[in-house]
Coordinates of C-alpha atoms in Angstrom, one line a residue:
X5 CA 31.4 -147.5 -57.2
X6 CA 35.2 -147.7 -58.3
X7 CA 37.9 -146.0 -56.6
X8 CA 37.7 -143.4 -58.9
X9 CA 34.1 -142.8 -58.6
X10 CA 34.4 -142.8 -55.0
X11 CA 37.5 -140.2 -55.1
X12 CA 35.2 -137.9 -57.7
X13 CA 32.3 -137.8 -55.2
X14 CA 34.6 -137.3 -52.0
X15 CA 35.8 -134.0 -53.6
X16 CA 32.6 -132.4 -52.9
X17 CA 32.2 -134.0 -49.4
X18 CA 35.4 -132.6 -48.7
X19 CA 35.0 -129.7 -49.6
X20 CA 32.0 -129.5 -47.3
X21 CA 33.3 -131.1 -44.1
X22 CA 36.0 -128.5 -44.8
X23 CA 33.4 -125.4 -44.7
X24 CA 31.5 -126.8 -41.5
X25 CA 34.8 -127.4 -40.1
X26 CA 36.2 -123.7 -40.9
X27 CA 33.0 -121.9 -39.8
X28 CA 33.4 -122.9 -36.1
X29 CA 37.2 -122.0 -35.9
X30 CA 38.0 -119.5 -38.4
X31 CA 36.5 -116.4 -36.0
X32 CA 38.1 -117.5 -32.9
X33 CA 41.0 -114.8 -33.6
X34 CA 38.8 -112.3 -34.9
X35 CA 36.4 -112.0 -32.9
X36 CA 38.0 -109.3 -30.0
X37 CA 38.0 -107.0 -33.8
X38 CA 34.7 -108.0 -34.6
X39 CA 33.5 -107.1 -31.4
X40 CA 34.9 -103.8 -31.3
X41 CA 34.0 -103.0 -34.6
X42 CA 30.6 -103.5 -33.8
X43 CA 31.0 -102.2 -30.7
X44 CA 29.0 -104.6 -28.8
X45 CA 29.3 -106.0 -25.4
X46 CA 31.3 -109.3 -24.0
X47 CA 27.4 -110.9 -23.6
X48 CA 27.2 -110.4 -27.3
X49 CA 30.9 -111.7 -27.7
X50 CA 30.0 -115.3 -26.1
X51 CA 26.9 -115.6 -28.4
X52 CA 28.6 -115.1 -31.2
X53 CA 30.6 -117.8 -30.2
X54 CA 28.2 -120.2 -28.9
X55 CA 25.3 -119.6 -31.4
X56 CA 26.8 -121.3 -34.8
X57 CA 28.0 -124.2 -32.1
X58 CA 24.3 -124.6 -30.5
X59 CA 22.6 -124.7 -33.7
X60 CA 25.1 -127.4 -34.9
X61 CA 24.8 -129.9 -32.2
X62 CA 21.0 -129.7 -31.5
X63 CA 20.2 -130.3 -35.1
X64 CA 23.0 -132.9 -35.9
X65 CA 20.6 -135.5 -35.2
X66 CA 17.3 -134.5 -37.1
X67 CA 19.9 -133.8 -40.2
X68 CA 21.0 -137.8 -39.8
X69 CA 17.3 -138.9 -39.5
X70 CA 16.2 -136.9 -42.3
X71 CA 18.9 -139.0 -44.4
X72 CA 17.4 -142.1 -43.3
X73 CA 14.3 -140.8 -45.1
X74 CA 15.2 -138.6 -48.0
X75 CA 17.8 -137.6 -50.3
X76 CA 20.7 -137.6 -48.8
X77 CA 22.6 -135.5 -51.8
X78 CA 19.8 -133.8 -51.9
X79 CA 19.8 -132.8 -48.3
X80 CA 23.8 -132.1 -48.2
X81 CA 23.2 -129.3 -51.2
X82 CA 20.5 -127.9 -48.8
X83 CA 22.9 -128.1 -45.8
X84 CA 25.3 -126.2 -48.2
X85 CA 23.1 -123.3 -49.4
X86 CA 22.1 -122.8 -46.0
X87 CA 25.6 -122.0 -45.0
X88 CA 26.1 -119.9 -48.1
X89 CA 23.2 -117.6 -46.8
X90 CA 24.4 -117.4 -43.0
X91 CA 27.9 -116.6 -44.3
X92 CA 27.2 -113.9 -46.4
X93 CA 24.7 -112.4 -43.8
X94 CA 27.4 -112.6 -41.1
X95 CA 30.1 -111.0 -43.7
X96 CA 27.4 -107.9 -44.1
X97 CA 26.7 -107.4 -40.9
X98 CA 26.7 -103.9 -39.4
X99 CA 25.0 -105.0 -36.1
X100 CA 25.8 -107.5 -33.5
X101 CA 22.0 -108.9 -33.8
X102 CA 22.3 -110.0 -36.9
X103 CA 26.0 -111.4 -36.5
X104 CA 24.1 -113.7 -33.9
X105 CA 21.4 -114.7 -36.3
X106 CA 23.2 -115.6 -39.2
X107 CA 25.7 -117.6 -37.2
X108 CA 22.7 -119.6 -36.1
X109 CA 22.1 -120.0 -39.9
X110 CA 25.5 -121.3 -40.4
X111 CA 25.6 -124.0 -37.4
X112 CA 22.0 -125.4 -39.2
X113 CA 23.9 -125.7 -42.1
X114 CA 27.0 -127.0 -40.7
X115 CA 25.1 -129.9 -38.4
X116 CA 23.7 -130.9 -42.5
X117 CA 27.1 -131.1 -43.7
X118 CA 29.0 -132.6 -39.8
X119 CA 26.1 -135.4 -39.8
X120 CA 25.4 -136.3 -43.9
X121 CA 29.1 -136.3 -44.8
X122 CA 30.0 -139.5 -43.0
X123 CA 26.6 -141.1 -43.9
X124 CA 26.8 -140.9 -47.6
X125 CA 30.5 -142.3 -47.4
X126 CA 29.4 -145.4 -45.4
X127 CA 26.2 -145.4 -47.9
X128 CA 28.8 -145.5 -51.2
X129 CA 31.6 -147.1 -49.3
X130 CA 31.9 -150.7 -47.5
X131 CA 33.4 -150.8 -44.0
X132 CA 36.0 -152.8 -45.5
X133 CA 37.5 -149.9 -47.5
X134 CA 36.2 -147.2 -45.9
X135 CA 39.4 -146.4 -43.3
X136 CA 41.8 -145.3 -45.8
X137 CA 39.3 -142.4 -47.1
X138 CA 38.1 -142.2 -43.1
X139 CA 41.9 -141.3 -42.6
X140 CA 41.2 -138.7 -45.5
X141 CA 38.5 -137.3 -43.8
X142 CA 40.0 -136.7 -40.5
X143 CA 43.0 -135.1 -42.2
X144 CA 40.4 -132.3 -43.8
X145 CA 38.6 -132.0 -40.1
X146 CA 42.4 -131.7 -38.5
X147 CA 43.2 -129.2 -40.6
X148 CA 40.1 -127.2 -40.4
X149 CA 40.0 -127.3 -36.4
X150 CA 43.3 -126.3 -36.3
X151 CA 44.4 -124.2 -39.5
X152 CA 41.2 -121.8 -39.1
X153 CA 42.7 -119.6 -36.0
X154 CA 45.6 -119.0 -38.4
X155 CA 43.7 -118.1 -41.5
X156 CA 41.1 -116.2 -39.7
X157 CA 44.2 -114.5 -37.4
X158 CA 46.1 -114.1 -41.3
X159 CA 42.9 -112.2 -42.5
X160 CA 42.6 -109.6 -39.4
X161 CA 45.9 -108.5 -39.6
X162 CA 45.7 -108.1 -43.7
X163 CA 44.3 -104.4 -43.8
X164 CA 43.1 -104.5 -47.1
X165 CA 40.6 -107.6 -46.1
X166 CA 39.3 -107.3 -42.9
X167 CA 37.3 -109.7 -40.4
X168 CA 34.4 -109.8 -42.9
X169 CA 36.5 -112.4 -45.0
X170 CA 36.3 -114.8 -41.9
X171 CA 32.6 -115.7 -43.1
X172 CA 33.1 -114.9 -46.9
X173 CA 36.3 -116.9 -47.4
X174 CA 34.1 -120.3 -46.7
X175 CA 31.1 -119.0 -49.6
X176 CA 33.4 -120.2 -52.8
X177 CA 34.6 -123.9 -51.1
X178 CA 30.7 -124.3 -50.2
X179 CA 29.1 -123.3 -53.9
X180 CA 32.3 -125.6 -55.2
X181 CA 31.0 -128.8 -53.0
X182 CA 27.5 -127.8 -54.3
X183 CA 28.4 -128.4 -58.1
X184 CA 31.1 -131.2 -57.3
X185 CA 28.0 -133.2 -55.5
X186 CA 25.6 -132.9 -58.4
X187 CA 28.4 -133.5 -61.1
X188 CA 29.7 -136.9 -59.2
X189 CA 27.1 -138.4 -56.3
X190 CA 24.8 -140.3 -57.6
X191 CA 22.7 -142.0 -54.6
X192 CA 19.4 -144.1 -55.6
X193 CA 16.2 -142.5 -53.5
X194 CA 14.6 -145.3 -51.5
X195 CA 10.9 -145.0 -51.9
X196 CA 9.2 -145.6 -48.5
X197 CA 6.6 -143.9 -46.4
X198 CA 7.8 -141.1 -44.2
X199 CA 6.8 -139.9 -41.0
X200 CA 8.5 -137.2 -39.4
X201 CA 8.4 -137.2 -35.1
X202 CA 7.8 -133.0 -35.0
X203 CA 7.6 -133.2 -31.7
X204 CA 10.3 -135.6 -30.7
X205 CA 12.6 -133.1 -32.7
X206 CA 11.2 -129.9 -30.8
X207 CA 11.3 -131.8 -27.0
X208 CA 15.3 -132.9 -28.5
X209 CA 16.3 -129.4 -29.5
X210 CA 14.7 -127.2 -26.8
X211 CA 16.2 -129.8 -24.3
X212 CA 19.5 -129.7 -25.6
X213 CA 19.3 -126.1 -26.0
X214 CA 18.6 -125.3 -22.6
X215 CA 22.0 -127.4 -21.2
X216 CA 24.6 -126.0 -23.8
X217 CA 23.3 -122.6 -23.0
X218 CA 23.5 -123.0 -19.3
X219 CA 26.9 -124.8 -19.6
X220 CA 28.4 -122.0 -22.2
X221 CA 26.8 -119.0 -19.9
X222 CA 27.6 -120.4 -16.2
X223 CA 30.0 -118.3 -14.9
X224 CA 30.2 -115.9 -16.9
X225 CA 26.7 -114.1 -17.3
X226 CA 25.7 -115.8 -13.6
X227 CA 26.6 -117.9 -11.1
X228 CA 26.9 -121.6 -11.0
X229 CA 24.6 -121.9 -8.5
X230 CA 21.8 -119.3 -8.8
X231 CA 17.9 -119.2 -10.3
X232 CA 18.9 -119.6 -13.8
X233 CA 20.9 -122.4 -13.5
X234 CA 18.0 -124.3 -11.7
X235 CA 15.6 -123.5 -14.8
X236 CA 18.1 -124.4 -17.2
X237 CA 18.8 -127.6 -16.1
X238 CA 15.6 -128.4 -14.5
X239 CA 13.7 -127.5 -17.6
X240 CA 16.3 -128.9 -20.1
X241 CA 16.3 -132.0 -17.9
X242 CA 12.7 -132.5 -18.1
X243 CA 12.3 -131.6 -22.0
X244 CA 14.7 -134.4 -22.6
X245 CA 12.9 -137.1 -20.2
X246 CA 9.9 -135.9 -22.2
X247 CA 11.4 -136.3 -25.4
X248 CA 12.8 -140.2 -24.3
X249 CA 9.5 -140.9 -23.4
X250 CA 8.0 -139.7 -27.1
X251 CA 11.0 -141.6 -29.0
X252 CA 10.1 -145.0 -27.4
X253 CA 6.5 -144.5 -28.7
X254 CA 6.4 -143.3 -31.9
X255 CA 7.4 -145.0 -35.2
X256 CA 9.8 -143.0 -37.1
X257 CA 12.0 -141.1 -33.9
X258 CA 14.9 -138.9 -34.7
X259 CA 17.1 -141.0 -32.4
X260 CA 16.0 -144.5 -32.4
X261 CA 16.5 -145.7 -28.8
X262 CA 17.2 -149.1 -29.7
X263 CA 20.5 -148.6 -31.3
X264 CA 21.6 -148.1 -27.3
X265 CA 20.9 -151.9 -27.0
X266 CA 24.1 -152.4 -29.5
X267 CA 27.3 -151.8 -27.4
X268 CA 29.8 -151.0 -30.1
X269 CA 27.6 -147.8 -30.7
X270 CA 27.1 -147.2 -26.6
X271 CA 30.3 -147.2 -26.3
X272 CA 31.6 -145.2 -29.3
X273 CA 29.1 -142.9 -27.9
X274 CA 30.8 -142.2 -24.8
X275 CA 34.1 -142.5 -26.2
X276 CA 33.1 -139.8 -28.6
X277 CA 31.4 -137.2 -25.8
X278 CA 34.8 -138.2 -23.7
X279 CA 37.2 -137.7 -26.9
X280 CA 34.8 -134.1 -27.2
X281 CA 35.4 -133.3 -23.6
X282 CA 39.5 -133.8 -23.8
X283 CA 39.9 -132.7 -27.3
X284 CA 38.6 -129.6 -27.6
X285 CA 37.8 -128.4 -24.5
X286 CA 41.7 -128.5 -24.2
X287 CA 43.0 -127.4 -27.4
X288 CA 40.8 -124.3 -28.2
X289 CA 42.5 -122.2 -25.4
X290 CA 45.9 -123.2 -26.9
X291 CA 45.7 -119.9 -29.3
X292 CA 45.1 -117.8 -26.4
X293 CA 47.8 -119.4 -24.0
X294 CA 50.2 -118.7 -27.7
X295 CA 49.7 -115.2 -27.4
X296 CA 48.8 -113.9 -24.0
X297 CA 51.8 -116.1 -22.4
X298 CA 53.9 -116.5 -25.6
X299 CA 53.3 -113.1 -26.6
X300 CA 52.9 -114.2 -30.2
X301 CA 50.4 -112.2 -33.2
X302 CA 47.5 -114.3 -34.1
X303 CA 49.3 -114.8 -37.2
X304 CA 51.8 -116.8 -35.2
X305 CA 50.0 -118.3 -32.9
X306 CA 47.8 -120.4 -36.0
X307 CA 51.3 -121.2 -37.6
X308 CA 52.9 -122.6 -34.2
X309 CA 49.3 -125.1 -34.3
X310 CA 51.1 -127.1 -37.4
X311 CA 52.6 -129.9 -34.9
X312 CA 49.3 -130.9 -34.2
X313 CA 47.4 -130.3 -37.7
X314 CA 50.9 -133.2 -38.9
X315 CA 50.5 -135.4 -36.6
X316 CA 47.0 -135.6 -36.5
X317 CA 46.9 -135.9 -40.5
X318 CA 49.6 -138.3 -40.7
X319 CA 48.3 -141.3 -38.1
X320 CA 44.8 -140.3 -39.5
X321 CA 45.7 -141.7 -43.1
X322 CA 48.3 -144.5 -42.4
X323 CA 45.6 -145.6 -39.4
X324 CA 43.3 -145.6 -42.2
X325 CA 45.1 -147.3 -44.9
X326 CA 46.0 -150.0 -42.4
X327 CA 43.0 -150.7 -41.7
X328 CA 41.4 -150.8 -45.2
X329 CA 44.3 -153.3 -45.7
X330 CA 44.0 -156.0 -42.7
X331 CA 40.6 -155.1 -41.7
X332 CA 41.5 -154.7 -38.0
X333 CA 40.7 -152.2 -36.5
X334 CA 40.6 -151.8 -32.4
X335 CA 43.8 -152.4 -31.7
X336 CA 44.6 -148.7 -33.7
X337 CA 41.2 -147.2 -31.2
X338 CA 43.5 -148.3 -28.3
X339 CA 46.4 -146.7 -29.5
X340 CA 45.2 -143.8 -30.2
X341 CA 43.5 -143.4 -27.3
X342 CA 47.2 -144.0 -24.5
X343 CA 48.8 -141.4 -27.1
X344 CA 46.0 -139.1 -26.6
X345 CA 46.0 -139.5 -22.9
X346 CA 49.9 -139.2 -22.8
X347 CA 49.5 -135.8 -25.2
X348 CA 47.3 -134.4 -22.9
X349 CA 49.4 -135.4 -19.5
X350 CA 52.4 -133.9 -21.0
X351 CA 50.9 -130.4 -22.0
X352 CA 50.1 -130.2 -18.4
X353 CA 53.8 -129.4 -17.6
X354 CA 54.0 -126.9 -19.9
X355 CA 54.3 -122.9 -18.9
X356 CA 55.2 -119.3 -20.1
X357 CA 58.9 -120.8 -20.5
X358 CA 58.6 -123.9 -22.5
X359 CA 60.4 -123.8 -25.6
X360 CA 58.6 -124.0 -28.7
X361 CA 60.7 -127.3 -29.7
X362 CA 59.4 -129.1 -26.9
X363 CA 55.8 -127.5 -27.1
X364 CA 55.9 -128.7 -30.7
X365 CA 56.7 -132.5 -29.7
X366 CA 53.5 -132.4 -27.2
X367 CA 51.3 -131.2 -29.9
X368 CA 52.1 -133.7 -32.4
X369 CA 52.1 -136.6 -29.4
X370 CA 48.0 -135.2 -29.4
X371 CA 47.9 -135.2 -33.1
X372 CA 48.9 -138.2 -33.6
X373 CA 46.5 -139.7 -30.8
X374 CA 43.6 -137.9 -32.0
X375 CA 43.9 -139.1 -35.4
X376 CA 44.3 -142.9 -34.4
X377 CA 40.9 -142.3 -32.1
X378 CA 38.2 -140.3 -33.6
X379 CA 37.2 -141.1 -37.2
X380 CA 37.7 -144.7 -36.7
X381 CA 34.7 -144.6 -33.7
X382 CA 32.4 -143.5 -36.5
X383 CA 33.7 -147.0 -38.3
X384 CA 33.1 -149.0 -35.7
X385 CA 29.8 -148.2 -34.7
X386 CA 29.0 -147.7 -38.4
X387 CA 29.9 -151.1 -39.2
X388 CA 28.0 -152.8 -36.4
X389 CA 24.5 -151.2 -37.3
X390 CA 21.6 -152.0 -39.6
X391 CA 21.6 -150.3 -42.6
X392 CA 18.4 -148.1 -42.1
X393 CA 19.9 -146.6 -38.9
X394 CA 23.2 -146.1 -40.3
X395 CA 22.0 -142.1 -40.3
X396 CA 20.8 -142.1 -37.2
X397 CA 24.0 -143.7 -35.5
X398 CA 26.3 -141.4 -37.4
X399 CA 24.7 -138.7 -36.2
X400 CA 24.4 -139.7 -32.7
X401 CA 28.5 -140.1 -32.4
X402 CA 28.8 -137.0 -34.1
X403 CA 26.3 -135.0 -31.7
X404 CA 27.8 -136.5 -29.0
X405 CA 31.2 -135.3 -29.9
X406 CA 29.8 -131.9 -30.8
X407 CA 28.1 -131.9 -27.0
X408 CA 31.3 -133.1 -25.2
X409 CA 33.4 -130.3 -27.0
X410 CA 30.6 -127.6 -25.9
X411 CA 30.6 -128.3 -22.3
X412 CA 34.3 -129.1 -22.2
X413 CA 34.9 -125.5 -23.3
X414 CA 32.5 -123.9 -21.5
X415 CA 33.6 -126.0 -18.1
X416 CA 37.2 -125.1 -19.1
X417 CA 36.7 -121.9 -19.6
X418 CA 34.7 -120.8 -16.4
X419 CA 38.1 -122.7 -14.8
X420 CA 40.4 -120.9 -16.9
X421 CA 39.0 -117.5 -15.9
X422 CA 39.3 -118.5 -11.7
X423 CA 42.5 -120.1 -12.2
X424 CA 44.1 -116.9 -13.7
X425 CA 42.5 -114.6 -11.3
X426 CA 44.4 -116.6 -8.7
X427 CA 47.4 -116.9 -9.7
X428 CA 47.5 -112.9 -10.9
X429 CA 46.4 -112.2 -7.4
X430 CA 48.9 -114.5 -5.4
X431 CA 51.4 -112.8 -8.3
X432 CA 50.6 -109.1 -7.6
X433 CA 51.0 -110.1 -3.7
X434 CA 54.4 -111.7 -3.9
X435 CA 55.7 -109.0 -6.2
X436 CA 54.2 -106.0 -4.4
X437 CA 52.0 -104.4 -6.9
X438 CA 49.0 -103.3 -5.6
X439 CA 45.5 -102.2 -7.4
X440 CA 46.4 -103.2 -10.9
X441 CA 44.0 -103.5 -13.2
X442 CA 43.1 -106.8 -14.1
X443 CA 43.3 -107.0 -18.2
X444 CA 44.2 -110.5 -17.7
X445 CA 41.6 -112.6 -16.3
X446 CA 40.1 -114.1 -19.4
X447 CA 38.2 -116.9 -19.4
X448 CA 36.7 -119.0 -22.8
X449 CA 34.5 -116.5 -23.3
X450 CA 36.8 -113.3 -22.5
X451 CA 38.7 -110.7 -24.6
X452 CA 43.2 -111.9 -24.9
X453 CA 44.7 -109.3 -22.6
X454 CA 46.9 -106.2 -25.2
X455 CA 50.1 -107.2 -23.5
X456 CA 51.9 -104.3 -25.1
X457 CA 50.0 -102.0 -23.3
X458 CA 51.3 -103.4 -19.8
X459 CA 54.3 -102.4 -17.8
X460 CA 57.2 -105.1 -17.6
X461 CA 56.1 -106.4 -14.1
X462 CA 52.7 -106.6 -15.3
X463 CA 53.4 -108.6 -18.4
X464 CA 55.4 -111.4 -16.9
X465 CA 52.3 -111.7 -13.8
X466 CA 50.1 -112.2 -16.6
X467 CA 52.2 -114.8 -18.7
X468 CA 53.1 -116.6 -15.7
X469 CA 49.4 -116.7 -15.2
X470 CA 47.9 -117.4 -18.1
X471 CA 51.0 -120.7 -18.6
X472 CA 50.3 -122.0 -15.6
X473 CA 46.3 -121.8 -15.9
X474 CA 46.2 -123.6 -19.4
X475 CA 48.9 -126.0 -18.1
X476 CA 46.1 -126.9 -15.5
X477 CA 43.3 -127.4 -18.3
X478 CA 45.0 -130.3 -20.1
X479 CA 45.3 -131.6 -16.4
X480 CA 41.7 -131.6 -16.1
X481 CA 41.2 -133.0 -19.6
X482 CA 43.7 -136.5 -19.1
X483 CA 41.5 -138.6 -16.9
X484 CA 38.5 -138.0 -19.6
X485 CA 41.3 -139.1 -22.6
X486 CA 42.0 -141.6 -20.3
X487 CA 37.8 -142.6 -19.4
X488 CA 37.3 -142.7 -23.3
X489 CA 40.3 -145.3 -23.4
X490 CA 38.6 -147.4 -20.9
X491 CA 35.4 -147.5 -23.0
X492 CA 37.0 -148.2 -26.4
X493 CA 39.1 -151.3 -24.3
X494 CA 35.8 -152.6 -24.1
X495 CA 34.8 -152.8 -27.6
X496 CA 34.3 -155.6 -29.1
X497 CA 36.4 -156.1 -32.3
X498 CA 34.0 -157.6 -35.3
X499 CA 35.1 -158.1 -39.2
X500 CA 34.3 -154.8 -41.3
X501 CA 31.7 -155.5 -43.9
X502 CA 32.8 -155.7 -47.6
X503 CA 29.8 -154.3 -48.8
X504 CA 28.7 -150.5 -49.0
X505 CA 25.0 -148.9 -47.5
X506 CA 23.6 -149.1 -50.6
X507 CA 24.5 -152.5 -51.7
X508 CA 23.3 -153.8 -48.0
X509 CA 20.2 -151.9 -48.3
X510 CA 19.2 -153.5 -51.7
X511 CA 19.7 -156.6 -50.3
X512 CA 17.5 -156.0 -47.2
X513 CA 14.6 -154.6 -49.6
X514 CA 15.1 -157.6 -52.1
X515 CA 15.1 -160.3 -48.8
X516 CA 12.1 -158.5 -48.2
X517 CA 10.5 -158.6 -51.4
X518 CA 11.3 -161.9 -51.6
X519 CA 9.5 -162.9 -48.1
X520 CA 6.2 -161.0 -49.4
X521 CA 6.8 -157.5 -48.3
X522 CA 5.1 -155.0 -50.7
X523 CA 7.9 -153.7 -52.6
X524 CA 7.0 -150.6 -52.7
X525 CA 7.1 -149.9 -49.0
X526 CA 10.8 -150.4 -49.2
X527 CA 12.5 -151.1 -52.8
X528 CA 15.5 -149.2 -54.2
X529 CA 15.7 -147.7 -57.6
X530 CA 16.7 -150.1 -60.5
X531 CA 20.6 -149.9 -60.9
X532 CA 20.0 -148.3 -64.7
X533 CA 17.7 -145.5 -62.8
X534 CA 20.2 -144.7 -60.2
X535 CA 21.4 -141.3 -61.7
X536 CA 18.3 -140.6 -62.7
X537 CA 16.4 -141.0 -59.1
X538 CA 19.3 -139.7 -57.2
X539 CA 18.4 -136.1 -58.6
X540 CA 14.7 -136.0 -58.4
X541 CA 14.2 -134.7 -54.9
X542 CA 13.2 -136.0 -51.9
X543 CA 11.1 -139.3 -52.0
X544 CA 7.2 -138.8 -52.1
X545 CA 5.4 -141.2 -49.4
X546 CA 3.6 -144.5 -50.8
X547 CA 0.4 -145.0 -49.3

């Protein structure tokens, strides 16, 4: 494909990362409204959180093996329909049920469009090239982490739209990806025969399932250390042995064991869990710190985010055009990895006094980091594997991410929560007050304290509080920044390919041809029925 080709078909992959990307963020300062409006309870608050979240990282794998055997344009406009149905069901909602459902709907569809979106780029795009538009990508994932609290905080306090518009503002960007994919990507179908491990997938989910939901609930709905903690993890514990013992026997698994062997992809694995753990179990309790102990609108506190959206897109696409240019590419890993750690360890000094100024230069010190660091792991480890697990790999970097974020911000969170009711209660001590109401202690999971409500001495308990609790998460967070720098020191720095997915895998099926393998068990579409192919469906098994 020619640059321009490549540019025409990115539009629409943009525009999806950008809708996945939204969906998790864009409700965060909504959701006290939404809430209320529905008048449900704070159980019914977490779920709503955690649901679309869940769904995403327990099916980002089977979406990345499904690529390896179908469509994949095919299966990205799936991924994409699917998330225009949970968003308008979630937009309609009148009961907190059915909020819960449809944001399960959206996290299926948004694991489609997290996993696919990096496998068709390395399918159309050689290693070689593929870090400038990389940079491009983690540009539109920086800005929809971090620019969704302000538009969804922009949209609550507009009377004449309304929380409803959180879900319904990603519909039109989805249904644009959806025609932008069928007017520009054009991916030959690889004819093969399929097998699908069911019940590797359902040992894989259930598994998962049960950890993120004991991780996101632990502390909040019950102890740490109670009965449902032991069947969570005992039974998701055992569902996953079960489900390694399944992969290593069966054909066609979901996550193919053997790409562990490879260390570039072990290692970007943990680097990306770690990365997951630091980035945003960290940063999603910087809107809440912004305006419980800044005392800023949610309007404000998505605005005073830009330091770290600008620095994060600016290493993000000079990282990547530098690499696309020498073809080196650890050396930027490392970086990005000591500025990360140093971001983090200096947004542990902060507190409810810190100027904005200096605030600001922290932010953009974990931007910039962050941007060096996590699209290029998905290089790497895409560069170093064989062509038919190129799905699978992606995937598994991106589910590993997805899983280190998830328990990052539940584990945060539950400390959050202790942390401020500490420093609240050693506050009300020193100052004298006696049987206030808490209205403060908030962890992940909890409703942001009305401080215009409080009395003066109240307020400044509860700012102090709140600054020096989230001061103490990004503590918490620096040795992981600084575990994921240890692993991506150990990488092992190899040239990056000059030819794309496609191009590799035509080779591999002609080699094979060529040695006396049936070509139908593995050839690619002519090049003159590419278009045609790429739009026919899914692939139909050869027996």
């Amino acid at each position: 494909m020619t640059n321009r080709q490549i540019l025409q078909a990115m539009s629409g992959l943009m525009a999806g990362m950008f809708v996945a990307i939204l969906a998790g963020t864009v409700v965060s300062n909504a959701l006290p409204r939404i809430i209320a409006d529905l008048g449900a309870s704070q159980s019914s608050y977490t779920w709503v959180v955690t649901a679309e979240l869940l769904a995403m990282t327990a099916t980002v794998p089977l979406w990345g093996k499904l690529s390896d055997l179908y469509n994949k344009k095919l299966l990205l406009q799936l991924s994409l329909c699917m998330f225009v149905v949970g968003s308008l069901l979630a937009g309609f909602s009148h009961g907190v049920e059915l909020l819960i459902f449809s944001r399960v709907v959206q996290g299926i569809g948004a694991g489609g469009l997290t996993a696919l979106a990096q496998v068709v780029m390395a399918s159309v795009i050689p290693p070689r090239r593929l870090g400038k538009y990389a940079g491009i990508f983690g540009a539109v994932f920086a800005v929809g982490t971090v620019a969704g609290p302000l538009v969804g905080g922009v949209l609550v306090d507009t009377s004449w739209l309304g929380w409803r518009w959180c879900f319904f503002i990603g519909v039109p960007f989805a249904l644009l990806a959806i025609v932008l994919l069928q007017r520009t990507l054009h991916l030959p179908t690889v004819r093969r025969e399929v097998k699908i491990d069911y019940l590797g997938a359902l040992l894989i989910v259930t598994g998962v399932c049960a950890l993120l939901i004991w991780v996101t609930l632990a502390g909040n709905q019950f102890d740490w250390v109670s009965w449902q903690t032991a069947v969570l993890t005992i039974g998701g514990v055992l569902l996953l042995v079960a489900a390694v013992f399944v992969e290593a026997r069966t054909p066609e698994p979901v996550i193919p064991l053997g790409i562990f062997r490879n260390r570039t992809v072990s290692l970007t694995t943990v680097a990306s869990l770690l990365v997951g753990v630091a980035m945003f179990g960290g940063t999603v309790f910087l809107s809440q710190y912004f305006q419980v102990s800044l005392g800023k609108s949610p309007t404000v506190a998505g605005l005073m985010s830009l330091p770290m959206i600008l620095g994060l897109l600016v290493s993000s696409t000079i990282a990547g055009q530098i690499i696309s240019k020498t073809g080196k590419w650890k050396k930027y890993l490392v970086a990005g990895a000591v500025v990360m750690t140093v971001g983090l360890g200096l947004l542990s000094t902060i507190d409810a006094e810190t100027h904005f100024a200096l605030l600001s230069l922290f932010m953009a010190v974990l931007g910039v980091g962050v941007g060096m660091l996590m699209q290029n792991l998905v290089l790497a480890a895409q560069n170093d594997v064989p062509t038919a697990e190129l799905g699978a790999a992606t995937s598994v970097l991106s589910f590993f991410r997805s899983m280190g974020g998830t328990i990052g911000t539940s584990v945060l969170g539950a400390i959050l929560a202790n942390r401020v009711a500490d420093e609240m209660a050693k506050g009300l001590k020193e100052s004298g007050i006696a049987g206030a109401a808490g209205g403060g202690s908030g962890g992940g999971e909890s409703g942001v304290p009305d401080m215009t409500t409080l009395p003066a001495p109240m307020r400044s308990i509860v700012e102090h509080a709140y600054g020096v609790a989230t001061a103490d998460l990004f503590l918490i967070a620096t040795p992981f920044a600084l575990l994921a720098l240890i692993a991506v020191v150990f990488l092992k720095e190899k040239p990056l390919k000059t030819t794309s997915g496609m191009e590799r895998l035509a080779e591999e099926s002609a080699g094979a041809a060529g040695d006396g393998v049936p070509a139908g068990a593995a050839a690619p579409a002519r090049p003159g029925k590419a278009a045609s192919t790429a739009d026919s469906g899914p692939a139909a098994p050869v027996g």
